[in-house]
mmCIF file of C-alpha atoms in Angstrom:
data_model
loop_
_atom_site.group_PDB
_atom_site.id
_atom_site.type_symbol
_atom_site.label_atom_id
_atom_site.label_comp_id
_atom_site.label_asym_id
_atom_site.label_seq_id
_atom_site.Cartn_x
_atom_site.Cartn_y
_atom_site.Cartn_z
ATOM 1 C CA GLU A 24 20.812 -117.594 60.205
ATOM 2 C CA THR A 25 21.793 -121.370 61.579
ATOM 3 C CA GLY A 26 23.576 -121.720 64.687
ATOM 4 C CA VAL A 27 26.310 -123.694 62.540
ATOM 5 C CA THR A 28 29.533 -121.796 62.103
ATOM 6 C CA GLN A 29 33.127 -122.709 60.188
ATOM 7 C CA SER A 30 36.257 -121.286 60.298
ATOM 8 C CA PRO A 31 38.399 -120.063 58.396
ATOM 9 C CA THR A 32 36.161 -118.191 55.827
ATOM 10 C CA HIS A 33 38.661 -118.390 53.175
ATOM 11 C CA LEU A 34 42.128 -120.449 52.777
ATOM 12 C CA ILE A 35 44.596 -120.939 50.228
ATOM 13 C CA LYS A 36 46.921 -123.742 50.293
ATOM 14 C CA THR A 37 49.797 -125.137 47.981
ATOM 15 C CA ARG A 38 49.470 -128.410 46.376
ATOM 16 C CA GLY A 39 50.763 -131.145 48.626
ATOM 17 C CA GLN A 40 50.504 -129.275 51.960
ATOM 18 C CA GLN A 41 47.943 -130.200 54.592
ATOM 19 C CA VAL A 42 44.624 -128.543 55.576
ATOM 20 C CA THR A 43 42.508 -128.622 58.748
ATOM 21 C CA LEU A 44 38.992 -127.047 58.693
ATOM 22 C CA ARG A 45 36.903 -126.655 61.611
ATOM 23 C CA CYS A 46 32.960 -126.917 62.288
ATOM 24 C CA SER A 47 30.871 -125.532 65.483
ATOM 25 C CA SER A 48 27.638 -127.336 65.099
ATOM 26 C CA GLN A 49 24.258 -125.977 66.584
ATOM 27 C CA SER A 50 23.881 -126.020 70.366
ATOM 28 C CA GLY A 51 22.223 -129.312 71.023
ATOM 29 C CA HIS A 52 23.274 -130.983 67.782
ATOM 30 C CA ASN A 53 25.392 -134.419 68.307
ATOM 31 C CA THR A 54 25.047 -135.101 64.411
ATOM 32 C CA VAL A 55 27.560 -133.308 61.639
ATOM 33 C CA SER A 56 28.561 -133.913 57.937
ATOM 34 C CA TRP A 57 30.801 -132.546 55.775
ATOM 35 C CA TYR A 58 30.149 -131.846 52.159
ATOM 36 C CA GLN A 59 32.661 -130.689 49.273
ATOM 37 C CA GLN A 60 31.076 -128.191 46.728
ATOM 38 C CA ALA A 61 32.810 -127.681 43.189
ATOM 39 C CA LEU A 62 31.911 -124.432 41.536
ATOM 40 C CA GLY A 63 29.014 -124.619 40.016
ATOM 41 C CA GLN A 64 27.947 -128.605 41.342
ATOM 42 C CA GLY A 65 26.016 -129.729 44.082
ATOM 43 C CA PRO A 66 27.192 -130.555 47.732
ATOM 44 C CA GLN A 67 29.106 -133.669 47.346
ATOM 45 C CA PHE A 68 28.866 -135.974 50.802
ATOM 46 C CA ILE A 69 31.956 -136.737 52.491
ATOM 47 C CA PHE A 70 31.320 -138.363 55.873
ATOM 48 C CA GLN A 71 29.152 -137.967 58.687
ATOM 49 C CA TYR A 72 29.972 -137.893 62.344
ATOM 50 C CA TYR A 73 27.184 -138.954 64.873
ATOM 51 C CA ARG A 74 28.496 -139.209 68.976
ATOM 52 C CA GLU A 75 32.031 -138.742 67.879
ATOM 53 C CA GLU A 76 32.068 -141.586 65.324
ATOM 54 C CA GLU A 77 32.029 -141.651 62.047
ATOM 55 C CA ASN A 78 28.595 -142.805 60.457
ATOM 56 C CA GLY A 79 28.674 -143.084 57.079
ATOM 57 C CA ARG A 80 30.991 -141.935 54.038
ATOM 58 C CA GLY A 81 30.629 -140.792 50.869
ATOM 59 C CA ASN A 82 33.106 -141.541 47.594
ATOM 60 C CA PHE A 83 36.155 -140.078 48.934
ATOM 61 C CA PRO A 84 39.563 -141.343 49.558
ATOM 62 C CA PRO A 85 41.181 -141.767 52.868
ATOM 63 C CA ARG A 86 43.220 -138.339 52.421
ATOM 64 C CA PHE A 87 39.993 -137.094 53.765
ATOM 65 C CA SER A 88 39.540 -137.592 57.360
ATOM 66 C CA GLY A 89 37.877 -136.089 60.041
ATOM 67 C CA LEU A 90 37.547 -135.817 63.804
ATOM 68 C CA GLN A 91 34.216 -134.903 66.426
ATOM 69 C CA PHE A 92 34.947 -133.655 69.802
ATOM 70 C CA PRO A 93 33.007 -134.144 72.891
ATOM 71 C CA ASN A 94 30.979 -130.905 72.506
ATOM 72 C CA TYR A 95 29.940 -132.234 68.869
ATOM 73 C CA SER A 96 32.552 -129.582 67.336
ATOM 74 C CA SER A 97 34.113 -131.169 64.183
ATOM 75 C CA GLU A 98 36.929 -131.231 62.009
ATOM 76 C CA LEU A 99 37.740 -131.968 58.416
ATOM 77 C CA ASN A 100 41.516 -133.011 57.488
ATOM 78 C CA VAL A 101 42.267 -133.358 53.844
ATOM 79 C CA ASN A 102 46.068 -134.493 53.422
ATOM 80 C CA ALA A 103 48.039 -134.379 50.115
ATOM 81 C CA LEU A 104 46.323 -131.361 48.657
ATOM 82 C CA GLU A 105 45.349 -131.719 44.795
ATOM 83 C CA LEU A 106 44.455 -128.929 42.363
ATOM 84 C CA ASP A 107 41.152 -130.476 42.293
ATOM 85 C CA ASP A 108 40.403 -130.402 46.175
ATOM 86 C CA SER A 109 39.786 -126.629 45.307
ATOM 87 C CA ALA A 110 36.073 -125.708 46.668
ATOM 88 C CA LEU A 111 33.440 -124.551 48.875
ATOM 89 C CA TYR A 112 33.417 -126.941 52.052
ATOM 90 C CA LEU A 113 30.306 -127.198 53.821
ATOM 91 C CA CYS A 114 29.421 -128.478 57.154
ATOM 92 C CA ALA A 115 26.141 -129.443 58.204
ATOM 93 C CA SER A 116 24.591 -130.742 61.894
ATOM 94 C CA THR A 117 21.153 -131.565 62.917
ATOM 95 C CA ASN A 118 20.171 -133.064 66.341
ATOM 96 C CA ASP A 119 19.832 -136.804 65.531
ATOM 97 C CA ARG A 120 20.422 -139.454 63.075
ATOM 98 C CA VAL A 121 16.412 -139.279 62.395
ATOM 99 C CA ALA A 122 16.040 -135.598 62.741
ATOM 100 C CA THR A 123 14.892 -134.093 59.309
ATOM 101 C CA GLU A 124 15.968 -130.715 58.619
ATOM 102 C CA ALA A 125 20.350 -130.200 58.478
ATOM 103 C CA PHE A 126 21.672 -126.747 59.226
ATOM 104 C CA PHE A 127 24.374 -125.311 56.986
ATOM 105 C CA GLY A 128 27.458 -123.400 57.924
ATOM 106 C CA GLN A 129 28.216 -120.903 56.030
ATOM 107 C CA GLY A 130 31.021 -123.001 54.111
ATOM 108 C CA THR A 131 34.514 -122.439 53.882
ATOM 109 C CA ARG A 132 36.563 -121.513 50.440
ATOM 110 C CA LEU A 133 39.916 -123.840 49.765
ATOM 111 C CA THR A 134 41.970 -122.707 47.090
ATOM 112 C CA VAL A 135 44.755 -125.094 46.171
ATOM 113 C CA VAL A 136 47.652 -123.588 44.032
ATOM 114 C CA GLY B 22 24.303 -146.368 46.237
ATOM 115 C CA GLU B 23 21.761 -142.862 46.075
ATOM 116 C CA ASN B 24 21.986 -140.938 42.933
ATOM 117 C CA VAL B 25 19.844 -138.132 42.392
ATOM 118 C CA GLU B 26 19.204 -136.528 39.064
ATOM 119 C CA GLN B 27 18.163 -132.774 38.634
ATOM 120 C CA HIS B 28 16.240 -130.837 35.463
ATOM 121 C CA PRO B 29 16.464 -128.691 33.829
ATOM 122 C CA SER B 30 19.947 -127.355 34.607
ATOM 123 C CA THR B 31 18.808 -123.322 33.628
ATOM 124 C CA LEU B 32 15.249 -122.319 34.308
ATOM 125 C CA SER B 33 14.148 -118.411 32.564
ATOM 126 C CA VAL B 34 11.017 -117.429 33.704
ATOM 127 C CA GLN B 35 9.511 -113.648 33.845
ATOM 128 C CA GLU B 36 7.730 -112.462 37.060
ATOM 129 C CA GLY B 37 4.737 -114.162 37.887
ATOM 130 C CA ASP B 38 5.493 -117.314 36.119
ATOM 131 C CA SER B 39 5.723 -120.597 37.847
ATOM 132 C CA ALA B 40 8.622 -122.366 37.600
ATOM 133 C CA VAL B 41 9.038 -126.216 38.159
ATOM 134 C CA ILE B 42 11.772 -128.081 38.950
ATOM 135 C CA LYS B 43 12.087 -131.922 38.696
ATOM 136 C CA CYS B 44 14.239 -134.661 40.509
ATOM 137 C CA THR B 45 14.496 -138.187 40.328
ATOM 138 C CA TYR B 46 16.125 -140.621 43.362
ATOM 139 C CA SER B 47 17.241 -144.370 42.456
ATOM 140 C CA ASP B 48 17.302 -145.648 46.211
ATOM 141 C CA SER B 49 14.085 -146.414 47.062
ATOM 142 C CA ALA B 50 14.884 -146.689 50.624
ATOM 143 C CA SER B 51 15.148 -142.990 50.617
ATOM 144 C CA ASN B 52 12.450 -141.227 53.112
ATOM 145 C CA TYR B 53 13.244 -137.710 53.269
ATOM 146 C CA PHE B 54 13.356 -135.149 50.421
ATOM 147 C CA PRO B 55 14.509 -131.592 51.206
ATOM 148 C CA TRP B 56 14.969 -128.545 48.504
ATOM 149 C CA TYR B 57 17.396 -126.088 49.166
ATOM 150 C CA LYS B 58 18.001 -122.269 48.002
ATOM 151 C CA GLN B 59 21.569 -121.290 47.705
ATOM 152 C CA GLU B 60 22.167 -117.415 46.734
ATOM 153 C CA LEU B 61 25.935 -116.775 45.218
ATOM 154 C CA GLY B 62 28.543 -116.809 48.038
ATOM 155 C CA LYS B 63 26.016 -118.067 50.640
ATOM 156 C CA ARG B 64 25.071 -121.465 52.334
ATOM 157 C CA PRO B 65 22.162 -123.870 50.892
ATOM 158 C CA GLN B 66 19.011 -123.151 53.129
ATOM 159 C CA LEU B 67 16.080 -125.445 53.624
ATOM 160 C CA ILE B 68 12.881 -123.945 51.638
ATOM 161 C CA ILE B 69 10.794 -126.917 51.510
ATOM 162 C CA ASP B 70 11.130 -130.650 52.331
ATOM 163 C CA ILE B 71 8.866 -133.894 52.473
ATOM 164 C CA ARG B 72 8.976 -137.092 53.875
ATOM 165 C CA SER B 73 7.722 -140.194 51.915
ATOM 166 C CA ASN B 74 4.380 -141.488 53.651
ATOM 167 C CA VAL B 75 3.346 -137.580 52.392
ATOM 168 C CA GLY B 76 2.507 -136.834 47.979
ATOM 169 C CA GLU B 77 2.499 -133.098 48.620
ATOM 170 C CA LYS B 78 3.406 -130.328 50.765
ATOM 171 C CA LYS B 79 2.573 -126.287 50.132
ATOM 172 C CA ASP B 80 4.241 -123.145 51.950
ATOM 173 C CA GLN B 81 2.809 -120.285 50.501
ATOM 174 C CA ARG B 82 4.295 -119.757 47.115
ATOM 175 C CA ILE B 83 6.303 -123.042 47.171
ATOM 176 C CA ALA B 84 5.120 -126.544 46.894
ATOM 177 C CA VAL B 85 6.833 -130.150 46.199
ATOM 178 C CA THR B 86 5.259 -133.046 45.301
ATOM 179 C CA LEU B 87 6.389 -136.610 45.632
ATOM 180 C CA ASN B 88 5.340 -140.141 43.287
ATOM 181 C CA LYS B 89 7.367 -143.084 45.252
ATOM 182 C CA THR B 90 6.334 -145.129 42.824
ATOM 183 C CA ALA B 91 8.162 -143.272 40.093
ATOM 184 C CA LYS B 92 10.811 -142.288 42.423
ATOM 185 C CA HIS B 93 10.730 -138.455 41.526
ATOM 186 C CA PHE B 94 9.784 -134.980 43.217
ATOM 187 C CA SER B 95 9.311 -131.773 42.027
ATOM 188 C CA LEU B 96 9.609 -128.285 43.527
ATOM 189 C CA HIS B 97 6.768 -126.052 42.286
ATOM 190 C CA ILE B 98 7.129 -122.053 42.402
ATOM 191 C CA THR B 99 4.322 -119.757 41.757
ATOM 192 C CA GLU B 100 3.793 -116.055 41.335
ATOM 193 C CA THR B 101 7.945 -116.105 40.811
ATOM 194 C CA GLN B 102 9.641 -112.766 41.570
ATOM 195 C CA PRO B 103 13.199 -111.506 40.886
ATOM 196 C CA GLU B 104 14.186 -112.648 44.236
ATOM 197 C CA ASP B 105 13.781 -116.147 43.836
ATOM 198 C CA SER B 106 16.434 -116.036 41.374
ATOM 199 C CA ALA B 107 19.287 -118.635 42.716
ATOM 200 C CA VAL B 108 20.220 -121.984 42.809
ATOM 201 C CA TYR B 109 18.037 -124.510 43.769
ATOM 202 C CA PHE B 110 19.183 -127.836 45.002
ATOM 203 C CA CYS B 111 17.307 -130.887 45.453
ATOM 204 C CA ALA B 112 18.210 -133.756 48.073
ATOM 205 C CA ALA B 113 17.495 -137.262 49.308
ATOM 206 C CA ARG B 114 18.343 -139.092 52.453
ATOM 207 C CA ARG B 115 17.745 -142.619 53.404
ATOM 208 C CA PRO B 116 16.118 -143.303 57.129
ATOM 209 C CA GLN B 117 18.211 -142.671 60.034
ATOM 210 C CA ALA B 118 21.227 -141.074 57.743
ATOM 211 C CA GLY B 119 21.164 -138.335 60.073
ATOM 212 C CA THR B 120 23.030 -135.216 57.487
ATOM 213 C CA ALA B 121 23.814 -137.525 54.885
ATOM 214 C CA LEU B 122 22.177 -135.940 51.546
ATOM 215 C CA ILE B 123 22.888 -136.903 48.347
ATOM 216 C CA PHE B 124 22.378 -133.851 46.500
ATOM 217 C CA GLY B 125 21.362 -133.050 42.794
ATOM 218 C CA LYS B 126 23.318 -130.749 40.616
ATOM 219 C CA GLY B 127 21.172 -127.768 40.858
ATOM 220 C CA THR B 128 18.835 -125.719 38.880
ATOM 221 C CA THR B 129 19.825 -121.909 38.122
ATOM 222 C CA LEU B 130 16.686 -120.128 38.497
ATOM 223 C CA SER B 131 16.532 -116.446 36.584
ATOM 224 C CA VAL B 132 13.215 -114.368 37.296
ATOM 225 C CA SER B 133 13.249 -111.188 34.873
ATOM 226 C CA SER B 134 11.119 -108.495 35.850
#
């Protein structure tokens, strides 16, 4: 098991609502990325944070936003939820931008109804 | 940006047979290529990775080959076992991109005994 933990594990929200997902990176890891994994698909890169600043973004609209805190934990915020936002949200951490292995958390299953 | 194509989408083999999954990438700057195994309801777990300065890497029954000129890389699993049944994802990453991986769509491997 990795040291990356996510909360909550499951969440149900109504269309139009806002949601905040949380990720605690593995000790010593200063780089965190968020991914959206729709059913039957590969993880899609949302964005990455390095030392509290956004450091790369995938093809996701601005209603997907994030934060990284001084302890390197991170939040993913999604505003104006749409039905298509239903997915498994994964975070991954590593100890630097040049490091190799990315360690994944167990994910948050978000269902939008 | 980077695009990763993965084939086949499903693969069924008999126990003891070999399995091969192939991926191509578009960005010649990508220099790190991991393979992840994801069991149902679980997080992606790294099974093997390769950097662009290496052509092949082996770890027991698993091997990965990389052809930089053709921009493709492959996962080879020998002597497959039922516990190898899972979804396998290839990914690519640019230099200094940290955890910003671009994933293929996955291959569902089924090993029957």
